[in-house]
Amino acid sequence: MEQRKQSGTAQRSSVRLPLLTIVLVAFFATGTGGRPDGAAWDRAYDVVLFNLPYLAAAGACFAAAVRVRSERVAWSSLGLSLTLSAIGNALRVLAAGVDGNGPSSPLADLFALAGYLVMYLAVIVMIRARVPRFHPSMWLDGIIGALGSLSAGVAFVLGPYLYPGPGQQAVGLIELVGPITDVLLLAVLMAVGSILGVRLDRTFLMLAAGLCFVCASDIALFALKVQDRYVDGGPLELGWLACVVLAATAAAGARNRPAPVDRSGGSRIGWRLLAVPLVCIVASLSVLGAGWTHPMPAVSAWLAIACVLAGIARIAVTFREVRGFNQVKEESRTDELTGLANRRALLEQAQRIVASASASRPAALLLLDLDGFKEVNDSLGHGAGDDLLRQVGPRLRNALRSEDVLARLGGDEFAVLLPGTGGVEAQALAERLRELLLQPFTVAEVRLHVGVSIGISTTPAPATTVEELLHSADVAMYTAKRARGGVHIHVPDPVTGVAGGGRLRTMEELRTALTDDQLVVFMQPQMGLRDGDVVGAEALVRWHHPTRGLLPPADLLPAAEQAGLLRPLTDTVIELSLAAAARWWPDHQVPVSVNLSAANVTDLDLPDKVAASLRRHGLPARALTLELVEDTLMADPDRGRSVLADLRRLGVRTSIDDYGTGYSSLAYLRHLPADELKLDRTLTADVDRDPRAAAIVEHTVALAHSLGLSLVAEGVETAATSAVLARLGCDVAQGYAIAHPMPLDDFLGWLVAADSALLDETLLPLLSRGGDPA
Ligand code: C2E
Ligand code: MG
Ligand code: MG
């Protein structure tokens, strides 16, 4: 980049000096800056000096042809045109003499004419490189430009010679060849200008300006000659030299790949595109106006009329193009099968709505996924499936407002975007839509029932961008799907309060954490309340986050759930815990407890994975206890029970965690195969002060024992609580009073210390012997 900049600067300074020289010489030579007298000087100037810049510019053009591959023909033609003109100039001076009074040379005229023709070619080829594809409207613009400028040229440049005013002499058409070539050149330039539009293409602007100088100088020269007022070597010659300088500068600055003309989209109807054709139409109208009062060649009037007609055709074509453009745009935003909006249209609308959403005017997105659609497709065929999808839209539409956007995202997935709608209303609407879809459909003369899972997310909170809105609605939809249909609303994580973007990032980082060994387990010992023995250790997951430090489960479990990572997370924790247990098992046969989540209890592979992990670490099944909270089983009780039964068959112990916080039901306990009941902290915390709490614990202990379950008291923070719990019959205690959860190495040390009774001083007061219930 830097290099290119430097080479560009070098290139510019290498052309600046010669150009400056040419300009100075031109000023001096043309008499503008003082021209020496004498025939010898005149000849040297007219034949050599005047043509030298032409040849230098031709050289620059040929160099550009070598450098710029895409415009080789254009630059070579321009170089050739300048060379032909220089030869024509020299021949003319040689034949007519320096004072220009000698005979005119047909050969010189031929060269000059050839120079012009090749110049047209150069201009036309140059535009081909810039316009890869011509639309009908571009042709029309070119035609308007050509006709309008021709009409004005014929009327105002040639007209005065063909229809001279009183006292002036008419000039024959043959003698007008020079001005005619100029009018044609102007027409070509205007045609090109109409096609390109007014745009900053430096190369082309310089060339066009140069050619305009040539035309103006030619026309002025012709006028002076007709009036016999021409003096050789005057300032007029600066016009041609200016063209040569501009052509050389353009050639020196020419670069590969000129930016192609973009006439699509927004710039399509812009003034830049219409400026030149409009000017040409106005010029035609002025020709027609002037024709009323002044005699004028009939052809200029016809050209003007043709230009105006082309302008009218252009309007018609524009109208058609705009209509076609709108139609394509509409089609690209519509779902072909259902005629509803498609994903693109939804995203466009979502972008707008999210940008204008505020706390006082939130918006919601519902993602709907049909349950059982695949079965319809498989059993009744794709035609029936399509038919079903087509019936969904009209059914939902009835329940929506006109400003709500209903879209089909693909397959059997639909979306509803609800501007001005908060979470509560969105949830109510989702329930209504669900009811509508649960009504039977008639497809291929069969009455069908399909289910639907609906995920909801809202903006500006928790989602702040369209991506977050879509993603969180998607996560919510999958949660709903896992729960076998229904509606799920995505809510921000209440514990961490992590905002949408942060939570999404956490979910992504968690994937890395799982593969990069960033997860560890802390161990918290459990102590038998009868004898003070260490009877277990609970493994509690922690995340060594690369930037946020050590994170507790509360900061990672919700993200893991939303990202659908609970299964791999538990697999990792089981693996880590058994690896840890394998280190202490030979000396201390203390089982390790691992927490399961709902996603694990429905994982039919879990028993196999557990068995394999136990084998890998050389541990018996009783070395592992799996904890689950009561409502874990609610999503799919049958499947959960069967997974738990398989685990117990292996010999793994199971434990009901946080007992007393969920919908604890005795019937439920009767059917749940378990070995242990863990009393939640909320039930155990006050036992030493609140007799009612003590009574609940006492009865729960009795119930657990009668069901053959051992009872663990959680969250034991003080010696006093511990003592009361022991007296009430609790078997095991776990809590800060015994030890905080600790890293594995610390725990191994703690175990050794506990074994050698080094801890007796702290642990013994916890037992019933050391405490007083009052
Ligand atoms: P939990 O299974 O009930 O684990 C006990 C929680 O109580 C732990 O919090 C522990 O640090 C805390 N605790 C222990 N003793 C005391 C005490 O005396 N007082 C108080 N106030 N708290 C005490 P932690 O480690 O933050 O874990 C919170 C919850 O996260 C756990 O509750 C468990 O449900 C879940 N969890 C932990 N690790 C895992 C895991 O690997 N997988 C799954 N699915 N859940 C896990
Ligand atoms: Mg637990
Ligand atoms: Mg617990």
PDB file of N, CA, C and O in Angstrom, residues 12 14-15 50 90 112 152 230 363 395 485 517 556 620 695 709-710 759:
ATOM      1  N   ARG A  12       3.971  10.888 -10.480  1.00  0.00           N
ATOM      2  CA  ARG A  12       3.436  12.230 -10.691  1.00  0.00           C
ATOM      3  C   ARG A  12       4.562  13.234 -10.889  1.00  0.00           C
ATOM      4  O   ARG A  12       4.517  14.060 -11.790  1.00  0.00           O
ATOM      5  N   SER A  14       7.478  12.681 -11.999  1.00  0.00           N
ATOM      6  CA  SER A  14       8.199  12.454 -13.246  1.00  0.00           C
ATOM      7  C   SER A  14       7.440  13.025 -14.440  1.00  0.00           C
ATOM      8  O   SER A  14       8.015  13.291 -15.476  1.00  0.00           O
ATOM      9  N   VAL A  15       6.109  13.226 -14.293  1.00  0.00           N
ATOM     10  CA  VAL A  15       5.386  13.823 -15.426  1.00  0.00           C
ATOM     11  C   VAL A  15       5.276  15.333 -15.277  1.00  0.00           C
ATOM     12  O   VAL A  15       5.101  16.053 -16.246  1.00  0.00           O
ATOM     13  N   PHE A  50       5.737  23.132 -32.423  1.00  0.00           N
ATOM     14  CA  PHE A  50       4.302  22.964 -32.161  1.00  0.00           C
ATOM     15  C   PHE A  50       3.921  21.477 -32.089  1.00  0.00           C
ATOM     16  O   PHE A  50       3.052  21.079 -31.315  1.00  0.00           O
ATOM     17  N   ALA A  90       2.173  19.158 -39.629  1.00  0.00           N
ATOM     18  CA  ALA A  90       3.452  19.430 -40.296  1.00  0.00           C
ATOM     19  C   ALA A  90       3.253  19.527 -41.808  1.00  0.00           C
ATOM     20  O   ALA A  90       3.736  20.450 -42.460  1.00  0.00           O
ATOM     21  N   ALA A 112      -5.322  14.663 -40.944  1.00  0.00           N
ATOM     22  CA  ALA A 112      -6.076  15.293 -39.855  1.00  0.00           C
ATOM     23  C   ALA A 112      -7.392  14.545 -39.622  1.00  0.00           C
ATOM     24  O   ALA A 112      -7.765  14.234 -38.488  1.00  0.00           O
ATOM     25  N   ALA A 152     -27.892  20.742 -31.561  1.00  0.00           N
ATOM     26  CA  ALA A 152     -27.409  22.074 -31.201  1.00  0.00           C
ATOM     27  C   ALA A 152     -26.205  22.455 -32.050  1.00  0.00           C
ATOM     28  O   ALA A 152     -26.073  23.608 -32.492  1.00  0.00           O
ATOM     29  N   TYR A 230      -7.725  35.546 -39.294  1.00  0.00           N
ATOM     30  CA  TYR A 230      -6.815  34.629 -38.605  1.00  0.00           C
ATOM     31  C   TYR A 230      -5.376  35.096 -38.701  1.00  0.00           C
ATOM     32  O   TYR A 230      -4.898  35.467 -39.765  1.00  0.00           O
ATOM     33  N   ALA A 363     -39.813  -4.697  21.667  1.00  0.00           N
ATOM     34  CA  ALA A 363     -40.332  -5.527  20.576  1.00  0.00           C
ATOM     35  C   ALA A 363     -39.994  -6.983  20.895  1.00  0.00           C
ATOM     36  O   ALA A 363     -39.077  -7.252  21.674  1.00  0.00           O
ATOM     37  N   ARG A 395     -53.739 -19.054   9.225  1.00  0.00           N
ATOM     38  CA  ARG A 395     -54.263 -19.312  10.561  1.00  0.00           C
ATOM     39  C   ARG A 395     -53.642 -18.350  11.576  1.00  0.00           C
ATOM     40  O   ARG A 395     -54.314 -17.810  12.445  1.00  0.00           O
ATOM     41  N   GLY A 485     -42.551 -29.354  23.154  1.00  0.00           N
ATOM     42  CA  GLY A 485     -43.587 -28.422  22.735  1.00  0.00           C
ATOM     43  C   GLY A 485     -43.828 -27.374  23.794  1.00  0.00           C
ATOM     44  O   GLY A 485     -43.282 -27.421  24.894  1.00  0.00           O
ATOM     45  N   ASP A 517      -9.765 -27.630  28.808  1.00  0.00           N
ATOM     46  CA  ASP A 517      -9.502 -27.973  30.214  1.00  0.00           C
ATOM     47  C   ASP A 517      -9.569 -26.779  31.152  1.00  0.00           C
ATOM     48  O   ASP A 517      -8.783 -26.665  32.080  1.00  0.00           O
ATOM     49  N   LEU A 556     -21.926 -20.139  35.137  1.00  0.00           N
ATOM     50  CA  LEU A 556     -21.714 -20.908  33.916  1.00  0.00           C
ATOM     51  C   LEU A 556     -22.840 -21.876  33.598  1.00  0.00           C
ATOM     52  O   LEU A 556     -23.079 -22.173  32.432  1.00  0.00           O
ATOM     53  N   PRO A 620     -14.798 -48.863  41.740  1.00  0.00           N
ATOM     54  CA  PRO A 620     -16.074 -49.586  41.819  1.00  0.00           C
ATOM     55  C   PRO A 620     -17.224 -48.580  41.697  1.00  0.00           C
ATOM     56  O   PRO A 620     -17.039 -47.384  41.936  1.00  0.00           O
ATOM     57  N   ALA A 695     -38.856 -29.502  63.952  1.00  0.00           N
ATOM     58  CA  ALA A 695     -39.891 -30.529  63.815  1.00  0.00           C
ATOM     59  C   ALA A 695     -39.934 -31.056  62.377  1.00  0.00           C
ATOM     60  O   ALA A 695     -40.043 -32.277  62.148  1.00  0.00           O
ATOM     61  N   LEU A 709     -33.630 -44.414  53.158  1.00  0.00           N
ATOM     62  CA  LEU A 709     -32.693 -43.424  52.627  1.00  0.00           C
ATOM     63  C   LEU A 709     -31.858 -42.841  53.765  1.00  0.00           C
ATOM     64  O   LEU A 709     -32.356 -42.662  54.871  1.00  0.00           O
ATOM     65  N   SER A 710     -30.592 -42.552  53.448  1.00  0.00           N
ATOM     66  CA  SER A 710     -29.803 -41.869  54.464  1.00  0.00           C
ATOM     67  C   SER A 710     -30.005 -40.367  54.287  1.00  0.00           C
ATOM     68  O   SER A 710     -30.326 -39.906  53.180  1.00  0.00           O
ATOM     69  N   LEU A 759      -7.826 -33.005  62.726  1.00  0.00           N
ATOM     70  CA  LEU A 759      -8.932 -32.063  62.681  1.00  0.00           C
ATOM     71  C   LEU A 759      -9.906 -32.236  63.834  1.00  0.00           C
ATOM     72  O   LEU A 759     -10.879 -31.513  63.922  1.00  0.00           O
TER      73      LEU A 759
END
